[in-house]
Amino acid sequence: MVSTINWKDSKVSILDQTKLPHEVIYIDCTNYLTVVDCIKRLSIRGAPAIGIAAAMGVAIGCQDIHASNFEEFIKELQPVYKALVDSRPTAVNIQWAVNRMDAMLLKNRDKTILELKELTIKESQDILEEDIRINRQIGEWGAQFIKDGDIILTHCNAGSLATGGYGTATAPIRVAHEQGKIIHVIADETRPILQGARLTAWELMQDNIPVTLITDNTAGALMKKGEINLCIVGTDRTVKNGDVANKIGTYSVAVLASVHNIPFYVAAPISSIDFNLTHGDQIPIEERCPEEVTNISGICPIAPVDVMVKNIAFDVTPAKYITAIITEKGAFKPTDLHILSDKSIDFTKYRIM
Amino acid sequence: MVSTINWKDSKVSILDQTKLPHEVIYIDCTNYLTVVDCIKRLSIRGAPAIGIAAAMGVAIGCQDIHASNFEEFIKELQPVYKALVDSRPTAVNIQWAVNRMDAMLLKNRDKTILELKELTIKESQDILEEDIRINRQIGEWGAQFIKDGDIILTHCNAGSLATGGYGTATAPIRVAHEQGKIIHVIADETRPILQGARLTAWELMQDNIPVTLITDNTAGALMKKGEINLCIVGTDRTVKNGDVANKIGTYSVAVLASVHNIPFYVAAPISSIDFNLTHGDQIPIEERCPEEVTNISGICPIAPVDVMVKNIAFDVTPAKYITAIITEKGAFKPTDLHILSDKSIDFTKYRIM
């Protein structure tokens, strides 16, 4: 599997996904501002992956800090935290990663500055490795929903490229494939940035998982013809009531699936669940520049100059359209998701098996 | 209004829509094969426009025929008819136009060959002029459904560029605009050929009708937010039971509109209604080459080389999702459409007013 992000020779090495599938090029980030820029430019994207990038961004930001004590060190870190958290608003993983790095530092306040710097590198590595482990677990829990012969629609890229590896939405697909089930993936191309065409199709082809590319507006017609058996997507932020923010177009896929009685699953590592928000309407939704719509890949103009554009990057799918949310702790009904935030409840009783 | 197609100096002059919105270039067709090629290459597209192109294709095909009598003349015409009818399978207008030209010739079998040649030019001109008149009538019947302040979603281009002029889906929009209603159009970009981005946005901007461009997968999210009041689309072929074939993605828009209780209208000149077919499943659906999906505008590759692609050009929207079908004879419930094929019925009683 291609590496999405790694710590290498005191640098954060990020696969530049804006160049895929034509070129496989890594960007070496020697400071946190380059990491922030990679996140903003979508060189790295996908909720889990930008969480890892944020953790490594904190780690590399730490290396440049000159501080004589812990308080000074933490104070110097604040602009690093802020730049990372502000880089993209919708995914909760950046905030989650920054909080985790900060909590780790606080727990180790008695250590030397040099030790703290080493610890941030180690913690960001741990986050990367845990992510891959978690995705594998999501795959195990999710594969039960995939039958031999199934045709599976996915939207955008919640694949290995959106994570440390293995993917979230692609994890059940990869496990089913490993189990020897004959499956076929339909990848929505996912305008405007075309993550489905550029990334999902590419990474599945690398691993010899059969995949067919369609335009986003074809999914409904295939559902009507009975040519989709289930849908699996990722999420940028899922909230306590089971509402799911994900790439623009996810909502339409979920509504269409519901009308055609097709199960619709969301693969959500717990790091992408924001238990502080109770309703999808509270999720900040990023709007991006018109040029993403009017100039494909930044080089191919497809619309009149100065046309007005509405470029909403995400939408929110209400819980009622979601068959199950698949986490590393099991698959749950969206309305049961909140039990994961209550340590007094035995969540295993709520698992869908 | 820009001319889509015209007979000029013994040639068929066709606006090359593959070059829009960047260049306004006309292709001069001096023989029917060039007309066929224009239709296949989508230099001219839209059900009414390719009907007109077919009529003019017959007319220019006639000019080159050397025949000594009527039977020979008609025999020589058969390959012209066939090439035109075979150029695109879904829209019924090509067959309709060829039938009309043929019927006109049969009615004038006593005329000289020279006179017949002149008559074909005149008949194709008549078809063009009638088309514009019919569209204007569709606009008058359809504008009643548009209120001051409405935001109107349209898919693909059923505008003046898809017709002889004025458009079908855009006709009610243009009339409402002329009536002084404040309206705003949301144009789906309409992958893969991007007729919404390249053509609809462009032609509405030419006429100062406010328009905002979105990716196809954004429509559902806008509906959910209450930012779409109604939808109007065109049709390539509508059948007796009110099922509507139109550009891929129309079905998804209709289902989403239905779920959000948003009225969904189809503008359909009677030439695009095929009363010989009783059900949408009988409509032949064109599949086109993968390159339309993988190479935007033929120059911008966006997917892995050799990826499998499903490129269905049209889908069928069942009558149950359609609020009304707007023809030049009035707007009708889809289930009432069949009365237009029965001369013994007073269709005016079925009009939605």
Coordinates of C-alpha atoms in Angstrom, one line a residue, chain B residues 8-331:
Chain B
K8 CA -27.1 29.9 -45.0
D9 CA -25.6 30.2 -48.5
S10 CA -26.6 26.6 -49.4
K11 CA -24.9 25.3 -46.3
V12 CA -26.1 24.1 -42.8
S13 CA -24.3 26.4 -40.4
I14 CA -24.0 24.8 -36.9
L15 CA -22.6 26.5 -33.8
D16 CA -19.9 24.2 -32.5
Q17 CA -21.1 23.8 -28.9
T18 CA -18.0 21.7 -28.0
K19 CA -16.0 25.0 -28.1
L20 CA -18.4 26.9 -25.8
P21 CA -18.1 29.0 -23.7
H22 CA -14.6 29.8 -24.8
E23 CA -15.1 30.2 -28.5
V24 CA -18.1 31.0 -30.7
I25 CA -17.3 29.1 -33.9
Y26 CA -19.7 27.9 -36.7
I27 CA -19.2 24.7 -38.7
D28 CA -20.3 25.0 -42.3
C29 CA -21.8 21.7 -43.4
T30 CA -21.8 21.3 -47.2
N31 CA -23.1 17.7 -47.1
Y32 CA -25.2 15.5 -44.8
L33 CA -22.2 13.5 -43.5
T34 CA -20.8 16.6 -41.9
V35 CA -24.2 17.1 -40.2
V36 CA -24.2 13.5 -39.0
D37 CA -20.7 14.1 -37.6
C38 CA -21.8 17.3 -35.8
I39 CA -24.6 15.4 -34.1
K40 CA -22.4 12.5 -33.1
R41 CA -19.7 14.8 -31.8
L42 CA -22.2 16.9 -29.9
S43 CA -21.3 20.0 -31.8
I44 CA -25.1 20.3 -31.9
R45 CA -27.1 18.6 -29.2
G46 CA -30.5 18.9 -27.4
A47 CA -33.5 16.9 -28.7
P48 CA -35.2 19.8 -30.6
A49 CA -31.9 21.1 -32.1
I50 CA -30.9 17.7 -33.4
G51 CA -34.4 17.3 -34.9
I52 CA -33.8 20.6 -36.8
A53 CA -30.3 19.4 -37.7
A54 CA -31.7 16.2 -39.1
A55 CA -34.3 18.1 -41.2
M56 CA -31.5 20.3 -42.6
G57 CA -29.3 17.2 -43.0
V58 CA -32.1 15.7 -45.2
A59 CA -32.3 19.0 -47.1
I60 CA -28.6 19.2 -47.8
G61 CA -28.5 15.5 -48.6
C62 CA -31.2 16.1 -51.2
Q63 CA -29.2 18.7 -53.0
D64 CA -26.5 16.2 -54.0
I65 CA -28.9 13.6 -55.4
H66 CA -28.9 12.9 -59.1
A67 CA -32.2 11.2 -59.9
S68 CA -34.5 11.1 -62.9
N69 CA -37.7 10.4 -61.1
F70 CA -39.4 10.5 -57.7
E71 CA -38.8 6.8 -56.9
E72 CA -35.1 7.1 -57.7
F73 CA -34.9 10.3 -55.6
I74 CA -36.5 8.6 -52.6
K75 CA -34.3 5.6 -53.0
E76 CA -31.1 7.7 -53.0
L77 CA -32.4 9.4 -49.9
Q78 CA -32.5 6.2 -47.8
P79 CA -28.8 6.2 -46.7
V80 CA -29.2 9.9 -45.7
Y81 CA -32.2 9.0 -43.5
K82 CA -30.5 6.0 -42.0
A83 CA -27.2 7.9 -41.2
L84 CA -29.2 10.6 -39.4
V85 CA -31.5 8.3 -37.5
D86 CA -28.5 6.2 -36.4
S87 CA -26.5 9.2 -35.2
R88 CA -28.0 9.2 -31.8
P89 CA -30.5 6.7 -30.4
T90 CA -32.3 8.2 -27.4
A91 CA -33.9 11.4 -28.7
V92 CA -37.0 10.8 -30.8
N93 CA -36.8 14.1 -32.6
I94 CA -34.4 12.9 -35.3
Q95 CA -36.8 10.2 -36.3
W96 CA -39.7 12.7 -36.1
A97 CA -37.9 15.2 -38.4
V98 CA -36.9 12.5 -40.9
N99 CA -40.5 11.2 -41.0
R100 CA -41.9 14.7 -41.5
M101 CA -39.5 15.4 -44.4
D102 CA -40.3 12.1 -45.9
A103 CA -44.1 12.6 -45.6
M104 CA -43.7 16.1 -47.2
L105 CA -41.8 14.6 -50.1
L106 CA -44.5 11.9 -50.6
K107 CA -47.2 14.5 -50.7
N108 CA -45.3 16.3 -53.4
R109 CA -44.3 13.3 -55.5
D110 CA -45.8 15.0 -58.6
K111 CA -43.3 17.9 -58.4
T112 CA -40.0 18.0 -60.3
I113 CA -36.7 16.9 -58.7
L114 CA -35.6 20.6 -58.6
E115 CA -38.8 21.6 -56.9
L116 CA -38.5 18.8 -54.4
K117 CA -35.0 19.9 -53.5
E118 CA -36.3 23.4 -52.9
L119 CA -39.2 22.1 -50.8
T120 CA -36.8 20.2 -48.5
I121 CA -35.0 23.4 -47.7
K122 CA -38.2 25.2 -47.1
E123 CA -39.6 22.4 -44.9
S124 CA -36.5 22.4 -42.7
Q125 CA -36.7 26.2 -42.3
D126 CA -40.3 25.8 -41.3
I127 CA -39.3 23.2 -38.7
L128 CA -36.8 25.7 -37.3
E129 CA -39.3 28.5 -37.1
E130 CA -42.0 26.4 -35.7
D131 CA -39.6 25.2 -33.0
I132 CA -39.0 28.7 -31.8
R133 CA -42.7 29.5 -31.8
I134 CA -43.5 26.2 -29.9
N135 CA -40.8 27.0 -27.3
R136 CA -42.3 30.4 -26.8
Q137 CA -45.7 28.7 -26.1
I138 CA -44.1 26.3 -23.7
G139 CA -42.7 29.4 -21.9
E140 CA -46.1 31.0 -21.7
W141 CA -47.7 27.8 -20.3
G142 CA -44.8 27.1 -17.9
A143 CA -44.3 30.6 -16.5
Q144 CA -47.5 30.2 -14.4
F145 CA -45.5 27.8 -12.2
I146 CA -42.8 30.4 -11.4
K147 CA -43.4 32.9 -8.6
D148 CA -41.6 36.1 -7.9
G149 CA -38.5 35.3 -5.9
D150 CA -38.2 31.6 -7.0
I151 CA -35.0 29.8 -7.2
I152 CA -35.1 27.3 -10.1
L153 CA -32.9 24.3 -10.6
T154 CA -32.2 23.0 -14.1
H155 CA -30.1 20.1 -15.3
C156 CA -28.1 19.9 -18.5
N157 CA -29.0 22.4 -21.2
A158 CA -32.5 22.5 -22.5
G159 CA -31.9 26.1 -23.4
S160 CA -31.9 28.1 -26.7
L161 CA -28.7 26.2 -27.6
A162 CA -30.6 22.9 -27.4
T163 CA -33.3 24.2 -29.7
G164 CA -33.9 26.5 -32.7
G165 CA -34.1 29.3 -30.1
Y166 CA -35.6 30.2 -26.7
G167 CA -35.2 26.8 -25.3
T168 CA -37.6 24.3 -23.7
A169 CA -36.8 24.2 -20.0
T170 CA -35.5 27.8 -20.2
A171 CA -38.6 29.0 -21.9
P172 CA -40.7 29.4 -18.8
I173 CA -37.7 30.9 -17.1
R174 CA -37.3 33.5 -19.9
V175 CA -41.0 34.3 -19.9
A176 CA -41.0 34.7 -16.1
H177 CA -38.0 37.0 -16.4
E178 CA -39.7 39.0 -19.2
Q179 CA -42.8 39.3 -16.9
G180 CA -40.5 41.1 -14.4
K181 CA -40.4 38.2 -11.8
I182 CA -37.2 38.2 -9.8
I183 CA -35.8 34.7 -10.4
H184 CA -32.5 32.9 -9.9
V185 CA -31.4 29.8 -11.8
I186 CA -29.2 27.1 -10.3
A187 CA -27.5 25.2 -13.1
D188 CA -26.2 21.7 -12.5
E189 CA -22.9 21.5 -14.3
T190 CA -24.0 18.1 -15.7
R191 CA -21.1 15.8 -16.1
P192 CA -19.6 14.3 -18.2
I193 CA -20.1 16.8 -21.0
L194 CA -20.8 19.8 -18.7
Q195 CA -23.6 21.3 -20.7
G196 CA -24.9 23.1 -17.6
A197 CA -21.5 24.8 -17.0
R198 CA -20.6 25.4 -20.6
L199 CA -24.0 26.1 -22.1
T200 CA -26.8 26.9 -19.7
A201 CA -24.7 29.2 -17.5
W202 CA -23.3 30.9 -20.6
E203 CA -26.6 31.5 -22.4
L204 CA -28.4 32.8 -19.3
M205 CA -25.5 35.1 -18.6
Q206 CA -25.8 36.4 -22.2
D207 CA -29.4 37.4 -21.4
N208 CA -28.7 38.8 -17.9
I209 CA -30.7 36.1 -16.2
P210 CA -29.1 35.5 -12.8
V211 CA -27.5 32.0 -12.6
T212 CA -25.3 30.1 -10.1
L213 CA -23.3 27.1 -11.2
I214 CA -23.1 24.0 -8.9
T215 CA -21.7 20.5 -9.2
D216 CA -24.3 17.9 -9.8
N217 CA -23.9 16.4 -6.3
T218 CA -24.7 19.8 -4.6
A219 CA -28.4 19.9 -5.7
G220 CA -29.6 17.6 -2.8
A221 CA -27.9 19.7 -0.2
L222 CA -29.5 22.9 -1.5
M223 CA -32.9 21.3 -1.5
K224 CA -32.4 20.2 2.1
K225 CA -31.5 23.8 3.0
G226 CA -34.7 25.1 1.3
E227 CA -32.7 26.8 -1.4
I228 CA -34.5 25.4 -4.4
N229 CA -38.2 26.2 -5.1
L230 CA -38.8 24.2 -8.3
C231 CA -37.0 22.2 -10.9
I232 CA -37.5 22.4 -14.7
V233 CA -35.7 20.1 -17.2
G234 CA -36.0 19.2 -20.8
T235 CA -36.5 15.8 -22.3
D236 CA -34.9 13.7 -25.1
R237 CA -37.9 11.4 -25.3
T238 CA -41.1 11.3 -23.3
V239 CA -43.5 8.3 -23.7
K240 CA -47.2 7.8 -23.6
N241 CA -47.4 7.0 -19.8
G242 CA -45.5 10.2 -18.9
D243 CA -42.1 8.6 -18.3
V244 CA -39.3 11.0 -19.3
A245 CA -35.9 10.2 -20.7
N246 CA -33.4 13.0 -20.2
K247 CA -29.7 13.6 -19.5
I248 CA -28.2 11.3 -16.9
G249 CA -28.8 12.7 -13.5
T250 CA -32.3 13.9 -14.2
Y251 CA -33.8 10.9 -12.4
S252 CA -31.7 11.7 -9.2
V253 CA -32.9 15.3 -9.3
A254 CA -36.5 14.2 -9.6
V255 CA -36.2 11.7 -6.7
L256 CA -34.5 14.3 -4.5
A257 CA -37.1 16.9 -5.4
S258 CA -39.9 14.5 -4.5
V259 CA -38.4 13.7 -1.1
H260 CA -38.1 17.5 -0.4
N261 CA -41.6 18.2 -1.8
I262 CA -40.3 20.4 -4.5
P263 CA -42.3 20.6 -7.8
F264 CA -40.5 19.0 -10.7
Y265 CA -41.5 20.1 -14.2
V266 CA -40.5 18.7 -17.7
A267 CA -40.7 21.0 -20.7
A268 CA -41.5 18.8 -23.7
P269 CA -42.4 20.0 -27.2
I270 CA -44.8 17.4 -28.7
S271 CA -42.1 16.5 -31.2
S272 CA -40.2 14.9 -28.3
I273 CA -43.1 12.8 -27.2
D274 CA -43.1 9.3 -28.5
F275 CA -46.7 8.0 -28.4
N276 CA -45.6 4.7 -29.9
L277 CA -43.9 3.7 -26.7
T278 CA -46.0 3.0 -23.7
H279 CA -43.4 2.8 -21.0
G280 CA -40.0 4.4 -20.2
D281 CA -38.3 1.0 -20.1
Q282 CA -38.8 0.8 -23.9
I283 CA -36.6 3.9 -24.6
P284 CA -33.2 3.0 -26.0
I285 CA -30.5 4.5 -23.7
E286 CA -27.3 5.6 -25.3
E287 CA -24.0 4.6 -23.7
R288 CA -21.0 6.7 -24.7
C289 CA -17.3 6.3 -24.6
P290 CA -15.3 6.2 -21.3
E291 CA -13.1 9.1 -22.4
E292 CA -16.0 11.5 -21.9
V293 CA -15.7 10.7 -18.2
T294 CA -11.9 10.2 -17.9
N295 CA -10.8 13.1 -20.0
I296 CA -12.6 16.4 -19.4
S297 CA -13.1 18.4 -22.6
G298 CA -10.8 15.8 -24.2
I299 CA -7.7 17.4 -22.8
C300 CA -7.8 17.1 -19.0
P301 CA -7.2 13.5 -17.8
I302 CA -8.7 13.0 -14.3
A303 CA -8.6 9.2 -13.8
P304 CA -6.2 6.3 -13.9
V305 CA -5.4 5.1 -17.4
D306 CA -7.5 2.0 -18.2
V307 CA -10.0 2.5 -15.4
M308 CA -13.3 0.8 -16.1
V309 CA -16.1 3.4 -16.7
K310 CA -19.9 3.2 -17.1
N311 CA -21.0 6.3 -19.1
I312 CA -24.7 6.2 -19.5
A313 CA -25.9 9.3 -21.3
F314 CA -29.5 9.3 -20.3
D315 CA -31.8 8.0 -17.6
V316 CA -35.6 7.6 -17.3
T317 CA -37.7 9.4 -14.7
P318 CA -40.9 7.6 -14.0
A319 CA -44.1 9.7 -14.3
K320 CA -44.8 9.5 -10.6
Y321 CA -41.9 11.9 -9.9
I322 CA -43.1 14.6 -12.3
T323 CA -45.5 17.4 -11.3
A324 CA -46.4 18.4 -14.8
I325 CA -45.2 18.1 -18.4
I326 CA -45.3 21.4 -20.2
T327 CA -46.0 21.3 -23.9
E328 CA -46.9 23.9 -26.5
K329 CA -50.5 22.9 -26.0
G330 CA -50.5 23.4 -22.2
A331 CA -49.2 21.8 -19.1

